[in-house]
Structures are given as C-alpha cells and as structure tokens.
C-alpha cells in the first residue's frame, strides 16, 4: 500500500512539472512575432533610405519653422515618414551606432511611433507603428485609424485627428537610471533628449514643405493603453504632421 502511495505522488509530481513547463514555455502569441520589449508586432515595413541632402539650408528651415495646427487631407509619402523618423532617432554612424539626436551616455532611451490614418500614407495601412532605427523599419503594433481616440486623449485637440499622421515619442527613464542611478538627473536627461528629437523633426518637416506641432497635453495612461505600449515607456510628445490646409 505504501508503495502505491509513493507511486501516486511521483505521478502527480510528473504531471505538475509538465503543466508548469507547458505554461512557461508555450505562450500563445497575439500576432506573428514580438520584440524583446514584449511589443506585439503584426507586420514589418522596410522604409526607404534617408536622403542626406535637400533643397533647403538649415538656416532657412530655422527661419521658416512655425507650429501649424490645421492640416489638409493630402496623403504623405512613406519616404517623408522615413525622413522624419530618421531625423529624430535614425542611425547616423553605423560603426559606433550613433543616432541623429544626441543622448546622454549614448543610452538612447527614446522610442518613436507613428499613428497612421485612413489613406494617410502611401504604402502604409491605418494603425500604430513602432520605428526600429537599427534596420530602418516600421513594426505595426495596432490596427485601425486611432487618430480620433488619440485626439480625445490629447484634451480634444483637433490637430491630432486632422493631421494624416501623429508621431509619438516615448521615453524609458529606467534605461537612463540604470546607467546614471540619479532619478532626478536621469529624468532631466530623457526629457531634454525628447526636445532635441522634436526640434530635429520640426526642421526636417520644414525642409520638405511639411508642417507639424509639438503637443504635450495628454493622458499618459490612456496613450499607453491605446498604443499598447510597453509599461517601461512614458509618452512624452505627440507631433501631428501633414501638409498645411
């Protein structure tokens, strides 16, 4: 009888270990693939390579740059999307992995997203996309035109809904803290870097005849939910972008 009890206990342990192993090693995916940050990816789009020369000088772009809050419904080219993303976080030195925006300690805590509306960008379907600087691609993370919802989250600002696309910048404060330890200093570093990226976007857009505006009034939690952002990212900026109306 004692042997039967021992055998039963062993069988139960084997079953328990098997169930536990299945739980940890088999997790059904929401989509085709995921990134290391647990960001769900529906599909991947390769962007055109950025152009390193243009028709407008930096000085002229600075002189002409203005915030614009009214946009036409003219669609943007995917090359324009690529150019603006590159200006904010693109790789500018492949050997050292340096980016277009300066970063304290070369930590690069920022992430770039694009919210694309219906018929807004030639070559992209409606949804939210995450920019991957290392290979100049867009990872689609959410389907559908989210501009109206994003506008409501941004205190009802109509430019967010009217613009063909909305660029969203997020920051990972923990990534910076892991290097410098001082939370106050690191918060400053990340916020300053977002400002660097935003100004680059302004000037790049101006050089292409495209307009934008920096928006910082919104509910962080609701944006995180809408765009299904990783929990370690904090929304910092929204840039409605398109042609002037």
PDB file of C-alpha atoms in Angstrom, residues 112-241:
ATOM      1  CA  UNK A 112       9.307  56.576 -31.905  1.00  0.00           C
ATOM      2  CA  UNK A 113       5.790  55.651 -33.026  1.00  0.00           C
ATOM      3  CA  UNK A 114       3.626  56.730 -35.958  1.00  0.00           C
ATOM      4  CA  UNK A 115      -0.167  56.738 -35.823  1.00  0.00           C
ATOM      5  CA  UNK A 116      -1.383  56.495 -39.418  1.00  0.00           C
ATOM      6  CA  UNK A 117      -4.927  57.339 -40.514  1.00  0.00           C
ATOM      7  CA  UNK A 118      -7.075  56.039 -43.360  1.00  0.00           C
ATOM      8  CA  UNK A 119      -5.487  56.830 -46.746  1.00  0.00           C
ATOM      9  CA  UNK A 120      -2.931  58.980 -44.912  1.00  0.00           C
ATOM     10  CA  UNK A 121       0.367  57.489 -46.093  1.00  0.00           C
ATOM     11  CA  UNK A 122       1.047  55.901 -49.462  1.00  0.00           C
ATOM     12  CA  UNK A 123       2.350  52.437 -48.632  1.00  0.00           C
ATOM     13  CA  UNK A 124       1.038  52.150 -45.050  1.00  0.00           C
ATOM     14  CA  UNK A 125      -2.318  50.863 -43.823  1.00  0.00           C
ATOM     15  CA  UNK A 126      -4.075  52.537 -40.854  1.00  0.00           C
ATOM     16  CA  UNK A 127      -2.654  51.716 -37.446  1.00  0.00           C
ATOM     17  CA  UNK A 128       0.161  52.365 -34.991  1.00  0.00           C
ATOM     18  CA  UNK A 129       3.767  51.631 -35.943  1.00  0.00           C
ATOM     19  CA  UNK A 130       6.991  51.418 -33.931  1.00  0.00           C
ATOM     20  CA  UNK A 131      10.226  52.655 -35.514  1.00  0.00           C
ATOM     21  CA  UNK A 132      13.313  50.421 -35.365  1.00  0.00           C
ATOM     22  CA  UNK A 133      16.425  52.544 -36.079  1.00  0.00           C
ATOM     23  CA  UNK A 134      18.831  49.599 -36.350  1.00  0.00           C
ATOM     24  CA  UNK A 135      17.308  48.383 -39.618  1.00  0.00           C
ATOM     25  CA  UNK A 136      15.161  51.406 -40.578  1.00  0.00           C
ATOM     26  CA  UNK A 137      11.847  49.557 -40.356  1.00  0.00           C
ATOM     27  CA  UNK A 138       8.357  50.104 -39.006  1.00  0.00           C
ATOM     28  CA  UNK A 139       6.752  47.415 -36.852  1.00  0.00           C
ATOM     29  CA  UNK A 140       2.972  47.576 -36.994  1.00  0.00           C
ATOM     30  CA  UNK A 141       1.671  47.086 -33.463  1.00  0.00           C
ATOM     31  CA  UNK A 142      -2.020  48.090 -33.621  1.00  0.00           C
ATOM     32  CA  UNK A 143      -4.553  48.006 -36.476  1.00  0.00           C
ATOM     33  CA  UNK A 144      -7.032  50.754 -37.337  1.00  0.00           C
ATOM     34  CA  UNK A 145      -7.253  54.533 -37.506  1.00  0.00           C
ATOM     35  CA  UNK A 146      -6.563  55.685 -33.935  1.00  0.00           C
ATOM     36  CA  UNK A 147      -6.388  59.429 -34.548  1.00  0.00           C
ATOM     37  CA  UNK A 148      -9.823  60.298 -33.170  1.00  0.00           C
ATOM     38  CA  UNK A 149      -9.166  58.383 -29.952  1.00  0.00           C
ATOM     39  CA  UNK A 150      -5.707  59.908 -29.660  1.00  0.00           C
ATOM     40  CA  UNK A 151      -7.233  63.373 -30.137  1.00  0.00           C
ATOM     41  CA  UNK A 152      -9.675  62.754 -27.284  1.00  0.00           C
ATOM     42  CA  UNK A 153      -6.794  61.655 -25.059  1.00  0.00           C
ATOM     43  CA  UNK A 154      -4.913  64.845 -26.010  1.00  0.00           C
ATOM     44  CA  UNK A 155      -7.586  67.103 -24.450  1.00  0.00           C
ATOM     45  CA  UNK A 156      -9.627  67.040 -27.656  1.00  0.00           C
ATOM     46  CA  UNK A 157      -7.052  68.888 -29.771  1.00  0.00           C
ATOM     47  CA  UNK A 158      -8.381  68.619 -33.315  1.00  0.00           C
ATOM     48  CA  UNK A 159      -4.978  68.835 -34.987  1.00  0.00           C
ATOM     49  CA  UNK A 160      -4.279  65.310 -33.708  1.00  0.00           C
ATOM     50  CA  UNK A 161      -7.341  63.967 -35.506  1.00  0.00           C
ATOM     51  CA  UNK A 162      -7.000  66.175 -38.592  1.00  0.00           C
ATOM     52  CA  UNK A 163      -3.346  65.514 -39.413  1.00  0.00           C
ATOM     53  CA  UNK A 164      -2.663  62.496 -41.671  1.00  0.00           C
ATOM     54  CA  UNK A 165      -0.207  61.101 -39.120  1.00  0.00           C
ATOM     55  CA  UNK A 166       0.754  61.648 -35.491  1.00  0.00           C
ATOM     56  CA  UNK A 167       4.296  60.918 -34.388  1.00  0.00           C
ATOM     57  CA  UNK A 168       4.525  59.876 -30.735  1.00  0.00           C
ATOM     58  CA  UNK A 169       7.758  59.994 -28.726  1.00  0.00           C
ATOM     59  CA  UNK A 170       8.109  57.892 -25.580  1.00  0.00           C
ATOM     60  CA  UNK A 171      10.937  57.743 -23.053  1.00  0.00           C
ATOM     61  CA  UNK A 172      12.313  54.893 -20.959  1.00  0.00           C
ATOM     62  CA  UNK A 173      13.501  56.545 -17.725  1.00  0.00           C
ATOM     63  CA  UNK A 174      14.671  53.258 -16.226  1.00  0.00           C
ATOM     64  CA  UNK A 175      17.061  52.739 -19.130  1.00  0.00           C
ATOM     65  CA  UNK A 176      18.799  56.006 -18.238  1.00  0.00           C
ATOM     66  CA  UNK A 177      18.658  55.355 -14.480  1.00  0.00           C
ATOM     67  CA  UNK A 178      20.365  52.009 -14.979  1.00  0.00           C
ATOM     68  CA  UNK A 179      23.397  53.953 -16.198  1.00  0.00           C
ATOM     69  CA  UNK A 180      23.427  57.080 -14.001  1.00  0.00           C
ATOM     70  CA  UNK A 181      21.404  55.996 -10.903  1.00  0.00           C
ATOM     71  CA  UNK A 182      20.205  59.523 -10.027  1.00  0.00           C
ATOM     72  CA  UNK A 183      16.432  59.580 -10.865  1.00  0.00           C
ATOM     73  CA  UNK A 184      16.154  63.378 -10.956  1.00  0.00           C
ATOM     74  CA  UNK A 185      19.148  63.783 -13.238  1.00  0.00           C
ATOM     75  CA  UNK A 186      18.020  60.948 -15.489  1.00  0.00           C
ATOM     76  CA  UNK A 187      14.502  62.346 -15.833  1.00  0.00           C
ATOM     77  CA  UNK A 188      16.080  65.601 -16.987  1.00  0.00           C
ATOM     78  CA  UNK A 189      18.327  63.764 -19.467  1.00  0.00           C
ATOM     79  CA  UNK A 190      15.417  61.901 -21.083  1.00  0.00           C
ATOM     80  CA  UNK A 191      13.168  64.962 -21.293  1.00  0.00           C
ATOM     81  CA  UNK A 192      15.957  67.078 -22.792  1.00  0.00           C
ATOM     82  CA  UNK A 193      16.646  64.379 -25.373  1.00  0.00           C
ATOM     83  CA  UNK A 194      12.983  64.370 -26.397  1.00  0.00           C
ATOM     84  CA  UNK A 195      13.320  68.119 -27.019  1.00  0.00           C
ATOM     85  CA  UNK A 196      16.362  67.510 -29.226  1.00  0.00           C
ATOM     86  CA  UNK A 197      14.414  64.935 -31.269  1.00  0.00           C
ATOM     87  CA  UNK A 198      11.382  67.194 -31.548  1.00  0.00           C
ATOM     88  CA  UNK A 199      13.353  70.120 -32.936  1.00  0.00           C
ATOM     89  CA  UNK A 200      15.018  67.842 -35.485  1.00  0.00           C
ATOM     90  CA  UNK A 201      11.556  66.727 -36.595  1.00  0.00           C
ATOM     91  CA  UNK A 202      10.375  70.332 -36.912  1.00  0.00           C
ATOM     92  CA  UNK A 203      13.322  71.278 -39.121  1.00  0.00           C
ATOM     93  CA  UNK A 204      13.182  68.117 -41.231  1.00  0.00           C
ATOM     94  CA  UNK A 205       9.466  68.591 -41.852  1.00  0.00           C
ATOM     95  CA  UNK A 206      10.002  72.257 -42.774  1.00  0.00           C
ATOM     96  CA  UNK A 207      12.726  71.320 -45.249  1.00  0.00           C
ATOM     97  CA  UNK A 208      10.243  69.037 -47.055  1.00  0.00           C
ATOM     98  CA  UNK A 209       7.365  71.537 -47.066  1.00  0.00           C
ATOM     99  CA  UNK A 210       5.513  69.630 -44.352  1.00  0.00           C
ATOM    100  CA  UNK A 211       4.132  71.122 -41.143  1.00  0.00           C
ATOM    101  CA  UNK A 212       3.929  69.876 -37.566  1.00  0.00           C
ATOM    102  CA  UNK A 213       3.262  70.972 -33.989  1.00  0.00           C
ATOM    103  CA  UNK A 214       4.557  69.716 -30.639  1.00  0.00           C
ATOM    104  CA  UNK A 215       1.836  68.635 -28.181  1.00  0.00           C
ATOM    105  CA  UNK A 216       2.499  67.720 -24.566  1.00  0.00           C
ATOM    106  CA  UNK A 217      -1.004  67.864 -23.068  1.00  0.00           C
ATOM    107  CA  UNK A 218      -2.473  64.359 -22.852  1.00  0.00           C
ATOM    108  CA  UNK A 219      -3.251  61.466 -20.519  1.00  0.00           C
ATOM    109  CA  UNK A 220      -0.150  59.241 -20.372  1.00  0.00           C
ATOM    110  CA  UNK A 221      -2.004  56.162 -19.127  1.00  0.00           C
ATOM    111  CA  UNK A 222      -4.608  56.323 -21.868  1.00  0.00           C
ATOM    112  CA  UNK A 223      -1.991  56.701 -24.614  1.00  0.00           C
ATOM    113  CA  UNK A 224      -0.133  53.707 -23.207  1.00  0.00           C
ATOM    114  CA  UNK A 225      -3.333  51.669 -23.402  1.00  0.00           C
ATOM    115  CA  UNK A 226      -4.358  52.915 -26.855  1.00  0.00           C
ATOM    116  CA  UNK A 227      -0.979  52.248 -28.470  1.00  0.00           C
ATOM    117  CA  UNK A 228      -0.353  49.116 -26.373  1.00  0.00           C
ATOM    118  CA  UNK A 229       3.000  50.474 -25.244  1.00  0.00           C
ATOM    119  CA  UNK A 230       5.420  48.529 -23.046  1.00  0.00           C
ATOM    120  CA  UNK A 231       4.943  49.535 -19.417  1.00  0.00           C
ATOM    121  CA  UNK A 232       8.500  50.888 -19.128  1.00  0.00           C
ATOM    122  CA  UNK A 233       7.800  53.623 -21.711  1.00  0.00           C
ATOM    123  CA  UNK A 234       6.335  57.039 -20.846  1.00  0.00           C
ATOM    124  CA  UNK A 235       4.625  59.093 -23.594  1.00  0.00           C
ATOM    125  CA  UNK A 236       6.349  62.483 -23.875  1.00  0.00           C
ATOM    126  CA  UNK A 237       5.246  64.154 -27.101  1.00  0.00           C
ATOM    127  CA  UNK A 238       2.676  63.994 -29.890  1.00  0.00           C
ATOM    128  CA  UNK A 239       3.523  65.597 -33.249  1.00  0.00           C
ATOM    129  CA  UNK A 240       0.534  65.897 -35.628  1.00  0.00           C
ATOM    130  CA  UNK A 241       2.142  66.121 -39.063  1.00  0.00           C
TER     131      UNK A 241
END
